[in-house]
Every structure is written in structure tokens, then in C-alpha cells.
Tab-separated table of N, CA and C in Angstrom:
chain	number	residue	atom	x	y	z
A	24	MET	N	17.150	-15.450	133.211
A	24	MET	CA	18.404	-15.320	134.203
A	24	MET	C	19.212	-14.661	134.032
A	25	SER	N	19.696	-13.787	135.226
A	25	SER	CA	20.108	-12.365	134.961
A	25	SER	C	21.580	-12.276	135.312
A	26	VAL	N	22.143	-11.115	134.976
A	26	VAL	CA	23.590	-11.357	134.701
A	26	VAL	C	24.410	-11.540	136.343
A	27	HIS	N	23.401	-11.455	137.371
A	27	HIS	CA	23.664	-11.837	138.769
A	27	HIS	C	24.125	-13.213	139.621
A	28	GLU	N	23.219	-14.091	138.842
A	28	GLU	CA	23.434	-15.170	138.588
A	28	GLU	C	24.601	-15.841	137.721
A	29	ILE	N	25.765	-15.684	138.539
A	29	ILE	CA	26.988	-15.799	137.903
A	29	ILE	C	27.437	-17.423	138.256
A	30	PRO	N	27.630	-18.341	136.779
A	30	PRO	CA	27.881	-19.686	137.258
A	30	PRO	C	29.230	-19.841	137.714
A	31	ASP	N	29.533	-21.167	138.782
A	31	ASP	CA	30.931	-21.321	139.218
A	31	ASP	C	31.547	-21.117	138.492
A	32	GLU	N	31.499	-21.966	137.119
A	32	GLU	CA	32.764	-22.436	136.135
A	32	GLU	C	33.320	-20.885	135.580
A	33	LEU	N	32.085	-19.740	135.392
A	33	LEU	CA	32.898	-18.554	135.096
A	33	LEU	C	33.980	-17.946	136.102
A	34	ILE	N	33.366	-18.088	137.206
A	34	ILE	CA	34.095	-17.530	138.289
A	34	ILE	C	35.332	-18.641	138.428
A	35	SER	N	35.584	-19.598	138.361
A	35	SER	CA	36.574	-20.657	138.503
A	35	SER	C	37.618	-19.951	137.123
A	36	LEU	N	37.035	-20.141	136.214
A	36	LEU	CA	37.992	-19.849	134.773
A	36	LEU	C	38.506	-18.538	135.033
A	37	GLU	N	38.078	-17.172	135.596
A	37	GLU	CA	38.578	-16.022	135.758
A	37	GLU	C	39.600	-16.193	136.992
A	38	ARG	N	39.098	-16.854	138.009
A	38	ARG	CA	40.407	-16.632	138.818
A	38	ARG	C	41.482	-17.303	138.266
A	39	SER	N	41.455	-18.149	137.399
A	39	SER	CA	42.547	-19.246	137.214
A	39	SER	C	43.345	-18.052	136.106
A	40	ALA	N	42.626	-17.133	135.382
A	40	ALA	CA	43.368	-16.234	134.576
A	40	ALA	C	44.125	-15.143	135.257
A	41	GLU	N	43.259	-14.468	136.333
A	41	GLU	CA	44.219	-13.605	137.061
A	41	GLU	C	45.245	-14.630	138.073
A	42	GLN	N	45.295	-15.744	138.335
A	42	GLN	CA	46.645	-16.414	139.223
A	42	GLN	C	47.530	-16.297	137.799
A	43	GLU	N	47.149	-16.877	136.802
A	43	GLU	CA	48.109	-16.711	135.637
A	43	GLU	C	48.804	-15.379	135.493
A	44	ARG	N	47.875	-14.377	135.442
A	44	ARG	CA	48.085	-13.054	135.265
A	44	ARG	C	49.186	-12.599	136.450
A	45	ALA	N	48.619	-12.991	137.648
A	45	ALA	CA	49.615	-12.601	138.672
A	45	ALA	C	51.218	-13.137	138.677
A	46	ARG	N	51.198	-14.571	137.942
A	46	ARG	CA	52.690	-14.703	137.704
A	46	ARG	C	53.637	-14.523	137.320
A	47	LEU	N	53.084	-13.231	136.329
A	47	LEU	CA	53.892	-12.365	135.327
A	47	LEU	C	54.708	-11.685	136.207
A	48	ALA	N	54.845	-11.415	137.022
A	48	ALA	CA	55.459	-10.427	138.106
A	48	ALA	C	56.798	-10.570	138.367
A	49	ASP	N	57.717	-10.110	137.804
A	49	ASP	CA	59.268	-10.281	138.110
A	49	ASP	C	59.963	-11.204	137.374
A	50	LEU	N	58.667	-11.868	136.081
A	50	LEU	CA	59.584	-12.482	135.042
A	50	LEU	C	60.484	-11.597	134.092
A	51	THR	N	60.970	-12.300	133.732
A	51	THR	CA	61.764	-11.817	132.158
A	51	THR	C	62.286	-12.662	130.926
A	52	GLY	N	62.542	-12.522	129.572
A	52	GLY	CA	62.982	-13.015	129.164
A	52	GLY	C	61.752	-14.349	128.478
A	53	ASP	N	62.769	-15.763	128.531
A	53	ASP	CA	61.727	-16.535	128.150
A	53	ASP	C	60.755	-17.000	129.124
A	54	ASP	N	61.041	-16.989	130.573
A	54	ASP	CA	60.044	-17.188	131.365
A	54	ASP	C	58.889	-16.483	131.401
A	55	TYR	N	58.848	-15.187	131.280
A	55	TYR	CA	57.826	-14.127	131.268
A	55	TYR	C	57.346	-14.906	129.951
A	56	ASP	N	57.985	-14.934	128.481
A	56	ASP	CA	57.198	-15.190	127.541
A	56	ASP	C	56.455	-16.599	127.361
A	57	ALA	N	57.095	-17.420	128.234
A	57	ALA	CA	56.088	-18.927	128.800
A	57	ALA	C	54.518	-18.475	129.335
A	58	GLN	N	54.624	-17.639	130.624
A	58	GLN	CA	53.864	-17.315	131.392
A	58	GLN	C	53.037	-16.480	130.849
A	59	LEU	N	53.288	-15.875	130.085
A	59	LEU	CA	52.510	-14.814	129.215
A	59	LEU	C	51.432	-15.977	128.370
A	60	GLY	N	52.019	-16.839	127.272
A	60	GLY	CA	51.507	-17.907	127.114
A	60	GLY	C	50.098	-18.256	127.667
A	61	ARG	N	50.578	-18.893	128.902
A	61	ARG	CA	49.285	-19.533	130.481
A	61	ARG	C	48.547	-18.388	130.206
A	62	TRP	N	48.482	-17.466	130.385
A	62	TRP	CA	48.034	-16.258	131.002
A	62	TRP	C	46.868	-16.114	129.516
A	63	ARG	N	47.446	-16.317	128.426
A	63	ARG	CA	46.644	-15.970	127.365
A	63	ARG	C	45.072	-17.102	127.122
A	64	GLU	N	45.987	-18.106	127.338
A	64	GLU	CA	44.984	-19.286	126.956
A	64	GLU	C	44.225	-19.164	128.047
A	65	ALA	N	44.637	-19.088	129.434
A	65	ALA	CA	43.231	-18.978	130.652
A	65	ALA	C	42.399	-17.940	130.299
A	66	SER	N	42.908	-16.787	129.978
A	66	SER	CA	42.146	-15.772	129.250
A	66	SER	C	41.043	-16.035	128.500
A	67	ALA	N	41.866	-16.636	127.152
A	67	ALA	CA	40.797	-16.928	126.256
A	67	ALA	C	39.823	-17.951	126.211
A	68	ALA	N	39.896	-19.210	127.461
A	68	ALA	CA	39.380	-19.622	128.250
A	68	ALA	C	38.064	-19.101	128.446
A	69	PHE	N	38.740	-18.570	129.397
A	69	PHE	CA	37.282	-17.538	130.085
A	69	PHE	C	36.304	-16.542	129.239
A	70	HIS	N	37.033	-15.882	128.445
A	70	HIS	CA	36.135	-15.112	127.555
A	70	HIS	C	35.357	-16.002	126.495
A	71	ALA	N	35.651	-17.373	125.901
A	71	ALA	CA	34.896	-17.879	125.025
A	71	ALA	C	33.826	-18.622	126.324
A	72	ALA	N	34.077	-18.897	127.158
A	72	ALA	CA	32.922	-19.345	127.970
A	72	ALA	C	31.947	-18.229	128.698
A	73	VAL	N	32.621	-16.882	128.834
A	73	VAL	CA	31.265	-15.622	128.847
A	73	VAL	C	30.916	-15.488	127.825
A	74	THR	N	31.313	-15.537	126.310
A	74	THR	CA	30.416	-15.632	124.828
A	74	THR	C	29.118	-16.587	125.090
A	75	GLU	N	30.039	-17.598	125.268
A	75	GLU	CA	28.803	-18.789	125.089
A	75	GLU	C	27.644	-18.658	126.465
A	76	HIS	N	27.806	-18.472	127.452
A	76	HIS	CA	27.040	-18.350	128.379
A	76	HIS	C	26.105	-17.255	128.013
A	77	ALA	N	26.355	-16.161	127.886
A	77	ALA	CA	25.692	-14.923	127.494
A	77	ALA	C	24.813	-15.107	126.371
A	78	ALA	N	25.252	-15.743	125.257
A	78	ALA	CA	24.584	-15.945	124.255
A	78	ALA	C	23.151	-16.989	124.295
A	79	THR	N	23.530	-18.219	125.520
A	79	THR	CA	22.660	-18.844	125.960
A	79	THR	C	21.783	-18.657	126.318
A	80	ALA	N	22.504	-18.272	127.616
A	80	ALA	CA	20.910	-17.027	128.493
A	80	ALA	C	20.852	-15.772	128.314
A	81	GLU	N	20.843	-15.688	126.890
A	81	GLU	CA	20.432	-14.127	126.344
A	81	GLU	C	20.721	-12.934	127.408
A	82	ILE	N	21.886	-13.064	127.492
A	82	ILE	CA	21.832	-12.033	128.689
A	82	ILE	C	23.485	-10.742	127.915
A	83	SER	N	23.758	-9.606	128.329
A	83	SER	CA	24.710	-8.773	127.952
A	83	SER	C	25.901	-9.525	128.315
A	84	ARG	N	26.947	-9.902	127.071
A	84	ARG	CA	27.715	-10.635	127.292
A	84	ARG	C	28.950	-9.379	128.125
A	85	TYR	N	28.995	-8.072	127.989
A	85	TYR	CA	29.906	-7.358	128.634
A	85	TYR	C	29.587	-6.896	130.064
A	86	GLU	N	28.313	-7.227	130.302
A	86	GLU	CA	27.669	-7.273	131.643
A	86	GLU	C	28.005	-8.437	132.213
A	87	LEU	N	28.152	-9.465	131.570
A	87	LEU	CA	28.358	-10.961	132.678
A	87	LEU	C	29.477	-10.499	132.615
A	88	GLU	N	30.794	-10.514	131.862
A	88	GLU	CA	32.270	-10.182	131.805
A	88	GLU	C	32.512	-9.195	132.886
A	89	GLN	N	31.785	-8.238	132.961
A	89	GLN	CA	31.891	-7.245	134.447
A	89	GLN	C	31.226	-7.714	135.642
A	90	ALA	N	30.531	-8.496	135.603
A	90	ALA	CA	29.743	-9.126	137.043
A	90	ALA	C	30.838	-10.429	137.278
A	91	VAL	N	31.394	-11.065	136.515
A	91	VAL	CA	32.044	-11.879	136.867
A	91	VAL	C	33.523	-11.556	137.834
A	92	LYS	N	33.937	-10.343	136.994
A	92	LYS	CA	35.683	-9.758	137.171
A	92	LYS	C	35.095	-9.025	138.714
A	93	LYS	N	34.066	-8.471	138.590
A	93	LYS	CA	33.742	-7.854	140.289
A	93	LYS	C	33.644	-8.417	141.093
A	94	ALA	N	33.204	-9.973	140.932
A	94	ALA	CA	32.993	-11.110	141.682
A	94	ALA	C	33.992	-11.707	142.272
A	95	VAL	N	35.222	-11.702	141.435
A	95	VAL	CA	36.287	-12.500	141.539
A	95	VAL	C	37.086	-11.310	142.141
A	96	ARG	N	37.508	-10.182	141.414
A	96	ARG	CA	38.503	-9.091	141.911
A	96	ARG	C	37.920	-8.018	143.282
A	97	HIS	N	36.746	-8.077	143.253
A	97	HIS	CA	36.204	-7.344	144.578
A	97	HIS	C	35.204	-8.047	145.185
A	98	PRO	N	35.441	-9.377	145.622
A	98	PRO	CA	34.012	-9.873	146.493
A	98	PRO	C	33.628	-9.445	147.342
A	99	GLU	N	32.356	-9.443	148.058
A	99	GLU	CA	31.753	-8.949	149.118
A	99	GLU	C	31.812	-9.688	149.757
A	100	PRO	N	32.523	-9.110	151.423
A	100	PRO	CA	32.673	-9.930	152.774
A	100	PRO	C	31.679	-10.676	153.044
A	101	LYS	N	32.051	-11.909	153.281
A	101	LYS	CA	30.889	-12.563	154.149
A	101	LYS	C	30.148	-12.319	154.781
A	102	ASP	N	28.878	-12.669	155.416
A	102	ASP	CA	28.124	-12.351	156.649
A	102	ASP	C	29.261	-12.061	157.698
A	103	GLY	N	29.034	-11.271	158.681
A	103	GLY	CA	30.113	-10.953	159.702
A	103	GLY	C	31.358	-10.815	159.778
A	104	ALA	N	32.285	-10.669	158.409
A	104	ALA	CA	33.305	-10.666	158.325
A	104	ALA	C	33.761	-9.149	158.391
A	105	ALA	N	33.000	-7.943	158.074
A	105	ALA	CA	33.665	-6.947	158.345
A	105	ALA	C	33.626	-6.566	160.049
A	106	ASP	N	32.898	-7.534	160.579
A	106	ASP	CA	32.396	-7.196	162.058
A	106	ASP	C	33.975	-7.548	162.971
A	107	GLU	N	34.669	-8.155	162.226
A	107	GLU	CA	35.877	-8.914	163.320
A	107	GLU	C	37.017	-7.930	163.309
């Protein structure tokens, strides 16, 4: 299996972590602390899944993590989307 074959579960976990991180904006005090905890939990779940998948697939953990983050944060446009 290559790094480019990213399981949907990893995409979903990284999206969830990114959503939790984005919710930190403009929070302060206890609200910030609570949201920070939610982000850390989501991020830890993502990293654990990446580590497990990389070990099982015998691929670079770092390369897999970077490929997932790129797919989530900088998705390639769908066919024809650039022409609109």
C-alpha cells in the first residue's frame, strides 16, 4: 500500500481535529481551556490512528501524516471545478 491510498477514517479524524482547532478562535478563559481539551483529544485520536495504520501498512508514519494533512487542508479541486 502506498501513502497515497489514504483511508477515509484518517481523513475524517484529521477533519475533526481541524474543526476542533478552528473552534479555538476568539475563545478565552474556561471556554478556551475546554475547547483546547477537545482539540487535543481529537488530535490524539488522529495521531494514534496514523501510527497504527502506518505500522500495519509498513509505510512511513511521517509521510502518511503529511499526506493526510495535505489532503484535508489543501484538497485538489474536483474535475471541472477549476473551469467554473
